[in-house]
């Protein structure tokens, strides 16, 4: 036996190959099992994650008395009554609050893009005395809790007579107070080759022209990230709107939605759900189309 | 490079040896002085008017009694000593600490676990990533907090689902002080998507050859995770930890909506920020609210400092 094994290399090789093939098959089976387990696990967790959202959507089309009957996602008696009732449940039609939100969001986006891009260009490309110090201060403001400034800010805005206007919600954005976006844009500009603006400089371009003609067009991905995050955060912002907007006709949609809880003491879930869906749709659409930028923004700077 | 690693590396700069070198450097740096400050102007105005100015006012107010009608009355440390005897405030700190110490680790562990599962040539990666990421984009909204309030109500979705699988439950998850905070922690954990995305980006950076070498040496899966993935990912874990703790201490919306602004039942969801809101904007005790805000800032700073200090022992940087 041993003789044949050692003297016949071809036979030896084929046994080896057979053993190897068997091992490989085992490996394949094992990795397929592992991959199946992994996918099953991921799908299970994923379903658990989005189940409440799907249930919210389905329930918004259910008659109020059926919402509490079923944890399932099957829709038996579809109706849009909730939407009609919810739309008219508060002192103004719900569209009014959505428009208020839109005004604040558009103001915030314009403010953030302009002021943060200017500051980022200065930090990333201009050499001036004190730059490192200011930059460190900017990074530290990233971590400052809003509560330390909100009381005096409220008092100041109240003394000027700006409480119950959109100004306290928009003006700070024009002053680059969202340091996150300054940092994001600084990171982005650092990745743009210096040769581009240095060449323009040698050609006699001033900083304004370099900024507006060369930098801004190249910064489109960073600006897109800023637009998307500003949209989502401002659209969802509850704390600021709750503090500064005092009369119902000024409410943004999150405050209006929370009003539902007081007004109906939780009895009209259908109306509340349908209006919840309406406030979630814009965020969802932005998420859908802006995912690429959202993910890049979050993984380079790490703040949601 | 992340904001945090940037902050800790700011100290190091090129060392300038001679006077001439320093002068030349200053001249070069001074070249864009005017332009630099012009471009920085909006940010600088914001820093002074929206951040530093209010911070100083807030510091002053914290030593006063101020109701927005009469002028602030200087009371020295009274606000701070009053806090020591304010049982609701002490309780709100306890609630906030539980939220931070339970919610943040749970969320990060789940984020890391899912990120590791998703890493390494997943075919449907972007699909899964979207599903897991979506809740963290919606999670801070009032709409989701409203949904949560219903889900954990007595005849809410959770009890319906439990009954459907044969477990009879009439627990009012948000009306029972025992469980109410738990539901908000669960909402926090549900939004693990953003740290997960950061973990995924970090996992990509680990060179595949490390794993191959370890596999050749016969390292088990668990070994490879513990000896390669965790150390290589430690700066990202640190980064997520610091940010999530800072963020969690400031949570407000979810507790406000789930409890209808009361922090109930029996103050079981009375977050520190919610109590601050009630004191400041409900009762207009602006001095007390300012003092509370500074306590919050000090707490967050201490935690961040501890994190940075402890990081020396467990965070490994390649370079």
Coordinates of C-alpha atoms in Angstrom, one line a residue:
Chain A
X1 CA 0.0 0.0 0.0
X2 CA 2.6 2.5 1.1
X3 CA 4.7 1.5 -1.8
X4 CA 2.0 2.3 -4.4
X5 CA 1.4 5.7 -2.7
X6 CA 5.0 6.7 -2.8
X7 CA 5.9 5.2 -6.1
X8 CA 3.0 6.4 -8.1
X9 CA 3.0 10.2 -8.1
X10 CA 0.0 10.5 -10.3
X11 CA -2.1 8.4 -8.1
X12 CA -0.8 10.3 -5.1
X13 CA -1.7 13.6 -6.7
X14 CA -5.2 12.5 -7.5
X15 CA -5.9 11.3 -3.9
X16 CA -4.6 14.6 -2.8
X17 CA -6.8 16.4 -5.3
X18 CA -9.8 14.4 -4.2
X19 CA -9.2 15.3 -0.6
X20 CA -8.7 18.8 -1.5
X21 CA -11.9 18.9 -3.5
X22 CA -13.8 17.4 -0.6
X23 CA -12.4 20.0 1.7
X24 CA -13.3 22.7 -0.7
X25 CA -16.8 21.4 -1.0
X26 CA -17.1 21.3 2.8
X27 CA -15.8 24.9 2.8
X28 CA -18.3 26.0 0.3
X29 CA -21.2 24.3 2.2
X30 CA -20.0 25.9 5.4
X31 CA -19.7 29.3 3.9
X32 CA -23.1 29.0 2.3
X33 CA -24.6 28.0 5.6
X34 CA -22.8 30.9 7.3
X35 CA -24.0 33.4 4.6
X36 CA -27.6 32.1 4.9
X37 CA -27.5 32.6 8.7
X38 CA -26.0 36.0 8.2
X39 CA -28.6 37.1 5.7
X40 CA -31.5 35.7 7.8
X41 CA -30.2 37.6 10.8
X42 CA -29.9 40.8 8.8
X43 CA -33.3 40.5 7.2
X44 CA -34.9 39.8 10.6
X45 CA -33.2 42.8 12.2
X46 CA -34.0 44.9 9.2
X47 CA -37.7 43.9 9.3
X48 CA -37.9 44.7 12.9
X49 CA -36.3 48.1 12.2
X50 CA -38.8 49.2 9.5
X51 CA -41.9 47.4 10.8
X52 CA -43.0 50.3 13.0
X53 CA -42.6 52.6 9.9
X54 CA -44.6 50.3 7.7
X55 CA -47.3 49.9 10.3
X56 CA -47.5 53.7 10.7
X57 CA -48.1 54.0 6.9
X58 CA -50.7 51.3 6.8
X59 CA -52.4 52.5 9.9
X60 CA -52.7 56.0 8.5
X61 CA -55.1 54.5 5.9
X62 CA -57.1 52.5 8.4
X63 CA -60.4 53.7 9.9
X64 CA -59.7 55.0 13.5
X65 CA -61.6 52.1 15.2
X66 CA -59.5 49.5 13.4
X67 CA -56.1 50.9 14.2
X68 CA -56.1 49.2 17.6
X69 CA -57.3 45.9 16.2
X70 CA -54.3 44.7 14.2
X71 CA -50.6 44.6 14.6
X72 CA -50.3 43.3 11.1
X73 CA -49.6 45.2 7.9
X74 CA -52.7 43.9 6.0
X75 CA -55.0 46.8 4.9
X76 CA -58.6 45.7 4.8
X77 CA -60.7 48.9 4.8
X78 CA -58.5 51.5 3.2
X79 CA -59.7 55.1 3.7
X80 CA -58.3 58.6 3.4
X81 CA -60.5 59.9 6.1
X82 CA -57.6 60.3 8.5
X83 CA -55.9 62.6 6.1
X84 CA -58.9 64.8 5.6
X85 CA -59.7 64.9 9.3
X86 CA -56.0 65.4 10.3
X87 CA -55.5 68.1 7.8
X88 CA -58.2 70.2 9.4
X89 CA -57.8 69.2 13.0
X90 CA -55.8 72.2 14.2
X91 CA -56.5 75.9 14.1
X92 CA -55.0 76.2 10.5
X93 CA -55.1 73.6 7.8
X94 CA -51.9 71.4 8.2
X95 CA -50.5 72.8 4.9
X96 CA -50.0 76.1 6.7
X97 CA -47.5 74.5 9.1
X98 CA -45.8 72.7 6.3
X99 CA -45.3 76.0 4.5
X100 CA -43.9 77.6 7.7
X101 CA -41.5 74.7 8.0
X102 CA -40.5 75.1 4.3
X103 CA -39.8 78.9 4.8
X104 CA -37.5 78.1 7.8
X105 CA -35.8 75.3 6.0
X106 CA -35.0 77.3 2.9
X107 CA -33.7 80.2 5.0
X108 CA -31.5 77.9 7.0
X109 CA -30.1 76.2 3.8
X110 CA -29.2 79.5 2.2
X111 CA -27.6 80.7 5.4
X112 CA -25.6 77.6 6.1
X113 CA -24.3 77.2 2.5
X114 CA -23.2 80.8 2.2
X115 CA -21.7 81.4 5.6
X116 CA -20.1 78.0 6.1
X117 CA -18.5 78.0 2.7
X118 CA -16.9 81.4 3.3
X119 CA -15.5 80.3 6.7
X120 CA -14.3 77.0 5.3
X121 CA -12.4 78.7 2.5
X122 CA -10.7 80.9 5.0
X123 CA -9.8 78.0 7.3
X124 CA -8.6 75.7 4.6
X125 CA -6.8 78.1 2.2
X126 CA -6.0 81.5 3.7
X127 CA -3.1 82.1 5.9
X128 CA -3.8 84.6 8.6
X129 CA -2.7 85.3 12.1
X130 CA -4.7 83.4 14.7
X131 CA -6.0 80.8 12.2
X132 CA -5.1 77.8 14.3
X133 CA -6.7 79.3 17.4
X134 CA -9.9 80.2 15.7
X135 CA -10.0 76.8 14.1
X136 CA -9.6 75.1 17.5
X137 CA -12.4 77.3 18.8
X138 CA -14.6 76.3 15.9
X139 CA -14.0 72.6 16.6
X140 CA -14.9 73.1 20.2
X141 CA -18.2 74.8 19.4
X142 CA -19.1 71.5 17.7
X143 CA -19.4 70.0 21.2
X144 CA -21.0 72.9 23.0
X145 CA -24.5 72.0 24.4
X146 CA -27.1 74.4 23.0
X147 CA -28.6 74.9 26.5
X148 CA -25.7 77.1 27.6
X149 CA -26.6 79.7 25.0
X150 CA -30.3 79.2 24.5
X151 CA -31.5 81.2 27.6
X152 CA -29.6 84.4 26.8
X153 CA -30.3 84.0 23.1
X154 CA -34.0 83.9 24.0
X155 CA -33.7 86.9 26.2
X156 CA -31.8 88.9 23.5
X157 CA -34.2 87.9 20.7
X158 CA -37.1 88.7 23.0
X159 CA -35.7 92.2 23.8
X160 CA -35.3 92.9 20.1
X161 CA -38.9 91.7 19.6
X162 CA -38.0 88.8 17.3
X163 CA -39.6 86.1 19.4
X164 CA -42.5 84.6 17.5
X165 CA -40.8 85.3 14.2
X166 CA -38.7 83.0 12.1
X167 CA -35.6 85.2 12.5
X168 CA -34.2 83.4 15.6
X169 CA -34.4 80.1 13.7
X170 CA -32.8 81.5 10.5
X171 CA -30.4 84.3 11.3
X172 CA -27.9 82.1 13.3
X173 CA -27.4 80.0 10.1
X174 CA -26.3 83.0 8.2
X175 CA -23.6 83.4 10.9
X176 CA -22.2 79.9 10.4
X177 CA -23.2 78.7 13.9
X178 CA -23.5 75.1 12.6
X179 CA -19.8 74.5 12.9
X180 CA -20.3 70.9 11.7
X181 CA -20.7 72.2 8.1
X182 CA -17.7 74.5 8.3
X183 CA -15.7 71.5 9.4
X184 CA -17.2 69.3 6.6
X185 CA -16.3 71.9 4.0
X186 CA -12.8 72.4 5.3
X187 CA -12.2 68.7 5.0
X188 CA -13.5 68.8 1.5
X189 CA -11.4 71.8 0.4
X190 CA -8.3 70.1 1.7
X191 CA -8.9 67.4 -0.8
X192 CA -8.9 69.9 -3.7
X193 CA -5.5 70.2 -5.4
X194 CA -3.8 73.5 -4.3
X195 CA -2.4 73.9 -7.8
X196 CA -5.8 74.9 -9.1
X197 CA -6.2 78.0 -6.9
X198 CA -2.5 78.8 -6.9
X199 CA -2.5 79.0 -10.7
X200 CA -5.5 81.3 -10.5
X201 CA -3.7 83.4 -8.0
X202 CA -0.6 83.7 -10.2
X203 CA -3.0 84.8 -13.0
X204 CA -4.0 87.7 -10.8
X205 CA -7.3 86.4 -9.4
X206 CA -8.3 87.8 -6.0
X207 CA -9.6 85.6 -3.2
X208 CA -13.2 86.4 -4.0
X209 CA -12.8 85.3 -7.5
X210 CA -10.9 82.1 -6.6
X211 CA -13.6 81.4 -4.1
X212 CA -16.6 82.1 -6.3
X213 CA -15.3 80.8 -9.6
X214 CA -13.1 77.9 -8.7
X215 CA -13.9 76.7 -5.2
X216 CA -17.7 76.9 -5.1
X217 CA -18.2 74.9 -8.3
X218 CA -15.7 72.3 -7.1
X219 CA -17.4 72.1 -3.7
X220 CA -20.7 70.9 -5.1
X221 CA -20.6 67.5 -3.3
X222 CA -19.9 69.2 0.1
X223 CA -22.6 71.8 -0.6
X224 CA -25.0 69.0 -1.4
X225 CA -24.2 67.3 1.9
X226 CA -24.8 70.6 3.7
X227 CA -28.1 71.2 2.0
X228 CA -29.4 67.7 2.8
X229 CA -28.3 67.7 6.4
X230 CA -29.6 71.2 7.0
X231 CA -32.9 70.2 5.4
X232 CA -33.3 67.2 7.6
X233 CA -32.2 68.8 10.9
X234 CA -34.1 72.0 10.4
X235 CA -37.2 70.2 9.2
X236 CA -37.1 68.0 12.3
X237 CA -36.0 70.8 14.7
X238 CA -38.4 70.8 17.6
X239 CA -36.6 72.5 20.5
X240 CA -35.8 75.8 18.7
X241 CA -39.3 76.0 17.2
X242 CA -41.0 75.1 20.5
X243 CA -39.1 78.0 22.3
X244 CA -39.3 80.7 19.7
X245 CA -42.7 80.3 18.0
X246 CA -45.4 81.1 20.4
X247 CA -48.6 81.7 18.3
X248 CA -50.2 78.8 16.5
X249 CA -50.1 80.5 13.1
X250 CA -46.3 80.5 13.3
X251 CA -45.8 76.9 14.3
X252 CA -43.6 74.7 12.1
X253 CA -44.9 71.2 11.4
X254 CA -43.2 69.4 14.4
X255 CA -44.7 71.8 16.9
X256 CA -48.0 71.6 15.1
X257 CA -47.8 67.8 15.3
X258 CA -47.0 67.8 19.0
X259 CA -50.1 70.1 19.4
X260 CA -52.1 67.1 18.3
X261 CA -51.2 65.3 21.4
X262 CA -52.6 68.1 23.6
X263 CA -55.6 69.0 21.5
X264 CA -57.1 65.5 21.2
X265 CA -55.4 63.9 24.2
X266 CA -54.3 61.1 22.1
X267 CA -57.7 59.9 20.9
X268 CA -57.4 60.7 17.2
X269 CA -54.5 58.5 16.4
X270 CA -55.5 58.2 12.8
X271 CA -55.4 61.9 12.2
X272 CA -52.1 62.2 14.0
X273 CA -50.6 59.3 12.0
X274 CA -51.6 60.7 8.7
X275 CA -50.1 64.1 9.5
X276 CA -47.0 62.4 10.8
X277 CA -46.6 60.7 7.5
X278 CA -46.9 64.1 5.7
X279 CA -44.1 65.5 7.8
X280 CA -41.9 62.4 7.2
X281 CA -42.3 62.3 3.4
X282 CA -39.9 65.2 2.7
X283 CA -37.2 63.7 4.9
X284 CA -37.7 60.3 3.3
X285 CA -37.5 61.7 -0.2
X286 CA -34.3 63.6 0.7
X287 CA -32.9 60.5 2.3
X288 CA -33.7 58.5 -0.8
X289 CA -32.1 60.8 -3.3
X290 CA -29.3 62.2 -1.1
X291 CA -28.1 58.9 0.5
X292 CA -24.8 59.0 -1.3
X293 CA -24.0 62.4 0.1
X294 CA -25.4 61.6 3.5
X295 CA -23.3 58.6 3.9
X296 CA -20.1 60.3 2.7
X297 CA -20.8 63.3 5.0
X298 CA -21.4 61.1 8.0
X299 CA -18.4 58.9 7.4
X300 CA -15.9 61.7 6.9
X301 CA -17.0 63.8 9.8
X302 CA -19.1 61.5 11.8
X303 CA -21.9 63.6 13.0
X304 CA -25.5 62.7 12.2
Chain B
X1 CA -9.9 62.9 9.6
X2 CA -12.5 63.3 12.2
X3 CA -13.2 66.5 14.3
X4 CA -12.0 64.8 17.4
X5 CA -8.7 63.5 16.1
X6 CA -8.2 66.9 14.6
X7 CA -8.7 68.6 17.9
X8 CA -6.2 66.3 19.7
X9 CA -3.6 66.8 17.0
X10 CA -3.8 70.6 16.8
X11 CA -1.1 71.0 19.4
X12 CA 1.5 69.6 17.1
X13 CA 2.8 72.2 14.6
X14 CA 6.0 72.6 12.7
X15 CA 8.7 73.8 15.1
X16 CA 10.5 77.0 14.0
X17 CA 14.1 77.2 15.1
X18 CA 15.6 80.6 14.3
X19 CA 14.2 84.1 14.7
X20 CA 14.5 84.6 10.9
X21 CA 12.5 81.5 10.3
X22 CA 9.8 82.7 12.6
X23 CA 9.7 86.1 11.0
X24 CA 9.5 84.7 7.5
X25 CA 6.7 82.4 8.6
X26 CA 4.9 85.3 10.2
X27 CA 5.2 87.4 7.1
X28 CA 3.9 84.5 5.0
X29 CA 1.1 83.9 7.4
X30 CA 0.3 87.6 7.5
X31 CA -0.1 87.7 3.7
X32 CA -3.8 86.9 3.8
X33 CA -4.7 88.6 7.0
X34 CA -7.3 90.9 5.7
X35 CA -8.9 88.4 3.3
X36 CA -8.9 85.8 6.0
X37 CA -10.8 87.8 8.4
X38 CA -13.2 89.1 5.7
X39 CA -14.1 85.6 4.7
X40 CA -14.4 84.6 8.4
X41 CA -16.5 87.6 9.2
X42 CA -20.0 85.9 9.3
X43 CA -18.6 83.1 11.5
X44 CA -16.8 85.5 13.8
X45 CA -19.9 87.7 14.2
X46 CA -21.8 84.5 15.0
X47 CA -19.2 83.3 17.4
X48 CA -19.4 86.5 19.4
X49 CA -23.1 87.3 19.1
X50 CA -24.7 83.8 19.1
X51 CA -22.1 81.8 21.1
X52 CA -19.6 83.6 23.3
X53 CA -21.7 86.6 24.2
X54 CA -24.7 84.5 25.3
X55 CA -22.3 82.1 27.2
X56 CA -21.0 85.0 29.2
X57 CA -24.5 86.3 29.9
X58 CA -25.6 82.8 30.8
X59 CA -22.7 82.6 33.2
X60 CA -23.7 85.9 34.8
X61 CA -27.4 84.9 35.0
X62 CA -26.5 81.6 36.7
X63 CA -25.6 83.8 39.7
X64 CA -28.8 85.7 39.6
X65 CA -32.5 85.4 40.1
X66 CA -34.2 86.5 36.9
X67 CA -37.8 86.1 35.7
X68 CA -37.6 88.3 32.6
X69 CA -39.8 91.0 34.1
X70 CA -37.7 92.4 36.9
X71 CA -34.0 93.1 36.5
X72 CA -31.7 90.2 37.4
X73 CA -31.0 90.0 41.2
X74 CA -27.5 88.8 42.2
X75 CA -27.8 85.9 44.5
X76 CA -24.3 84.5 44.4
X77 CA -24.1 80.7 44.5
X78 CA -27.7 80.3 45.7
X79 CA -28.9 78.7 42.4
X80 CA -26.2 76.1 42.7
X81 CA -26.8 75.3 46.4
X82 CA -30.5 75.2 45.6
X83 CA -29.8 72.5 43.1
X84 CA -28.3 70.2 45.7
X85 CA -31.7 70.2 47.5
X86 CA -33.8 70.1 44.4
X87 CA -35.0 66.5 44.5
X88 CA -36.6 66.6 41.0
X89 CA -33.3 67.9 39.6
X90 CA -31.3 65.2 41.3
X91 CA -33.8 62.7 39.9
X92 CA -33.6 64.2 36.4
X93 CA -29.8 63.7 36.6
X94 CA -30.3 60.1 37.5
X95 CA -32.7 59.6 34.6
X96 CA -30.3 61.2 32.2
X97 CA -27.4 59.1 33.5
X98 CA -29.4 55.9 33.1
X99 CA -30.3 56.9 29.6
X100 CA -26.6 57.7 28.7
X101 CA -25.1 54.6 30.4
X102 CA -27.6 52.1 29.0
X103 CA -28.6 53.7 25.7
X104 CA -25.2 54.7 24.3
X105 CA -23.4 51.3 24.9
X106 CA -26.4 49.3 23.6
X107 CA -26.6 51.5 20.5
X108 CA -22.9 51.3 19.7
X109 CA -22.7 47.6 20.3
X110 CA -25.6 47.0 17.9
X111 CA -24.1 49.4 15.4
X112 CA -20.8 47.6 15.5
X113 CA -22.3 44.2 15.3
X114 CA -24.4 45.0 12.2
X115 CA -21.5 46.9 10.6
X116 CA -19.2 43.8 11.0
X117 CA -22.0 41.6 9.5
X118 CA -22.3 44.0 6.6
X119 CA -18.6 44.3 5.9
X120 CA -16.7 42.1 3.5
X121 CA -18.2 41.9 0.1
X122 CA -21.8 41.9 0.9
X123 CA -23.8 41.8 -2.3
X124 CA -26.8 43.7 -1.0
X125 CA -24.8 46.1 1.1
X126 CA -26.4 49.3 0.0
X127 CA -29.8 47.9 0.4
X128 CA -29.2 46.7 4.0
X129 CA -27.4 49.9 4.8
X130 CA -30.3 52.0 3.7
X131 CA -32.8 50.0 5.8
X132 CA -30.6 50.3 8.9
X133 CA -29.7 53.9 8.3
X134 CA -33.2 55.2 7.6
X135 CA -34.5 55.3 11.3
X136 CA -31.6 57.5 12.4
X137 CA -32.6 60.1 9.9
X138 CA -36.2 60.0 11.0
X139 CA -35.6 59.2 14.7
X140 CA -35.2 62.8 15.9
X141 CA -38.6 63.8 14.5
X142 CA -41.7 64.5 16.4
X143 CA -43.6 62.1 14.1
X144 CA -41.6 59.1 15.2
X145 CA -41.9 60.1 18.9
X146 CA -45.7 60.2 18.3
X147 CA -45.5 56.8 16.8
X148 CA -43.5 55.6 19.8
X149 CA -46.1 56.9 22.1
X150 CA -48.7 54.9 20.4
X151 CA -46.6 51.8 20.0
X152 CA -46.0 51.5 23.7
X153 CA -49.4 52.6 24.9
X154 CA -51.8 50.1 26.7
X155 CA -53.5 49.1 23.4
X156 CA -50.6 50.0 21.3
X157 CA -48.7 48.1 18.6
X158 CA -46.4 46.3 21.0
X159 CA -49.1 44.8 23.2
X160 CA -51.1 43.9 20.0
X161 CA -48.1 42.1 18.6
X162 CA -47.5 40.3 21.9
X163 CA -51.1 39.3 22.1
X164 CA -51.0 38.1 18.5
X165 CA -48.2 35.7 19.3
X166 CA -50.0 34.5 22.4
X167 CA -48.5 36.5 25.2
X168 CA -51.2 38.4 27.0
X169 CA -50.0 41.8 27.9
X170 CA -51.8 44.8 29.3
X171 CA -48.7 46.6 30.4
X172 CA -48.9 50.4 29.7
X173 CA -45.2 50.7 28.6
X174 CA -45.3 54.5 28.7
X175 CA -47.7 54.9 31.6
X176 CA -45.8 52.6 33.9
X177 CA -42.8 54.4 35.5
X178 CA -41.0 51.1 35.5
X179 CA -40.9 50.9 31.7
X180 CA -41.3 54.4 30.4
X181 CA -37.6 55.3 30.3
X182 CA -36.9 51.9 28.7
X183 CA -39.1 52.8 25.7
X184 CA -37.1 56.0 25.1
X185 CA -33.9 54.1 25.4
X186 CA -35.2 51.7 22.8
X187 CA -36.0 54.6 20.5
X188 CA -32.4 55.7 20.9
X189 CA -31.0 52.2 20.2
X190 CA -33.3 52.0 17.1
X191 CA -31.3 54.9 15.6
X192 CA -28.0 53.0 15.5
X193 CA -27.7 53.7 11.8
X194 CA -25.4 56.7 11.9
X195 CA -22.7 55.2 14.1
X196 CA -23.1 52.1 12.0
X197 CA -22.2 54.0 8.8
X198 CA -19.1 55.4 10.6
X199 CA -18.1 51.9 11.7
X200 CA -18.5 50.7 8.1
X201 CA -16.3 53.4 6.8
X202 CA -13.7 52.5 9.5
X203 CA -13.9 48.8 8.7
X204 CA -13.0 49.6 5.0
X205 CA -9.8 51.1 6.1
X206 CA -8.5 47.9 7.7
X207 CA -6.1 46.3 5.2
X208 CA -7.3 42.9 4.1
X209 CA -3.8 41.4 4.4
X210 CA -3.9 41.6 8.2
X211 CA -6.8 39.2 8.1
X212 CA -5.2 36.9 5.5
X213 CA -2.0 36.7 7.5
X214 CA -4.0 35.9 10.7
X215 CA -6.0 33.3 8.8
X216 CA -2.8 31.6 7.6
X217 CA -1.6 31.5 11.2
X218 CA -4.8 29.7 12.1
X219 CA -6.5 32.5 14.0
X220 CA -10.2 31.9 14.7
X221 CA -12.9 34.3 13.6
X222 CA -13.2 35.6 17.2
X223 CA -9.5 36.0 17.5
X224 CA -9.3 38.0 14.3
X225 CA -12.1 40.2 15.5
X226 CA -10.6 40.8 18.9
X227 CA -7.0 41.2 17.8
X228 CA -7.3 43.0 14.5
X229 CA -10.8 44.5 14.1
X230 CA -11.2 46.0 17.5
X231 CA -7.8 47.6 17.9
X232 CA -7.8 48.9 14.3
X233 CA -11.2 50.3 14.8
X234 CA -10.6 51.7 18.3
X235 CA -10.1 55.4 17.1
X236 CA -13.5 55.1 15.4
X237 CA -15.1 53.5 18.5
X238 CA -13.7 56.3 20.6
X239 CA -14.9 58.9 18.2
X240 CA -18.5 57.4 18.2
X241 CA -18.4 57.0 22.0
X242 CA -17.5 60.7 22.6
X243 CA -20.0 62.0 20.2
X244 CA -22.8 59.8 21.3
X245 CA -22.3 60.6 24.9
X246 CA -22.3 64.3 24.2
X247 CA -25.4 64.0 22.1
X248 CA -27.2 61.7 24.6
X249 CA -26.8 64.1 27.5
X250 CA -28.7 66.7 25.4
X251 CA -31.6 64.5 24.3
X252 CA -34.9 66.3 24.6
X253 CA -37.5 65.8 21.8
X254 CA -38.2 62.1 22.4
X255 CA -38.7 62.5 26.2
X256 CA -40.8 65.7 25.6
X257 CA -43.2 64.1 23.1
X258 CA -43.4 60.6 24.6
X259 CA -44.3 62.1 28.0
X260 CA -46.4 65.0 26.6
X261 CA -43.9 67.5 27.9
X262 CA -44.4 66.4 31.6
X263 CA -41.4 64.0 32.0
X264 CA -44.0 61.6 33.5
X265 CA -45.2 59.2 34.6
X266 CA -43.9 60.0 38.1
X267 CA -40.9 61.9 36.5
X268 CA -39.6 58.6 35.1
X269 CA -38.7 60.3 31.8
X270 CA -37.7 63.7 33.3
X271 CA -34.5 64.3 31.4
X272 CA -32.2 67.0 32.7
X273 CA -32.8 69.1 29.6
X274 CA -36.6 68.7 30.0
X275 CA -36.4 69.9 33.5
X276 CA -34.2 72.8 32.3
X277 CA -36.8 73.7 29.7
X278 CA -39.6 73.6 32.3
X279 CA -37.7 75.8 34.7
X280 CA -36.6 78.3 32.0
X281 CA -39.4 78.4 29.5
X282 CA -42.2 77.1 31.6
X283 CA -41.7 79.0 34.9
X284 CA -39.3 81.6 33.5
X285 CA -36.7 81.0 36.2
X286 CA -34.0 82.1 33.8
X287 CA -31.2 82.3 36.5
X288 CA -31.9 78.8 37.7
X289 CA -32.1 77.4 34.1
X290 CA -28.8 79.1 33.3
X291 CA -27.1 77.5 36.3
X292 CA -28.5 74.2 35.2
X293 CA -27.1 74.7 31.7
X294 CA -23.7 75.3 33.2
X295 CA -23.9 72.2 35.2
X296 CA -24.8 70.3 32.0
X297 CA -21.8 71.8 30.3
X298 CA -19.5 70.8 33.2
X299 CA -20.9 67.3 33.2
X300 CA -20.4 66.9 29.5
X301 CA -16.9 68.4 29.7
X302 CA -15.9 66.0 32.5
X303 CA -17.2 63.0 30.6
X304 CA -15.3 64.1 27.4
X305 CA -12.2 64.7 29.4
X306 CA -12.4 61.2 31.1
X307 CA -13.0 59.7 27.6
X308 CA -9.9 61.4 26.2
X309 CA -7.8 60.4 29.3
X310 CA -9.0 56.8 29.2
X311 CA -8.4 56.6 25.4
X312 CA -4.7 56.5 26.0
X313 CA -5.1 53.0 27.3
X314 CA -7.3 51.5 24.7
X315 CA -7.2 53.5 21.5
X316 CA -4.5 52.6 19.1
X317 CA -3.3 55.0 16.3
X318 CA -1.4 53.5 13.4
X319 CA 0.7 56.5 12.6

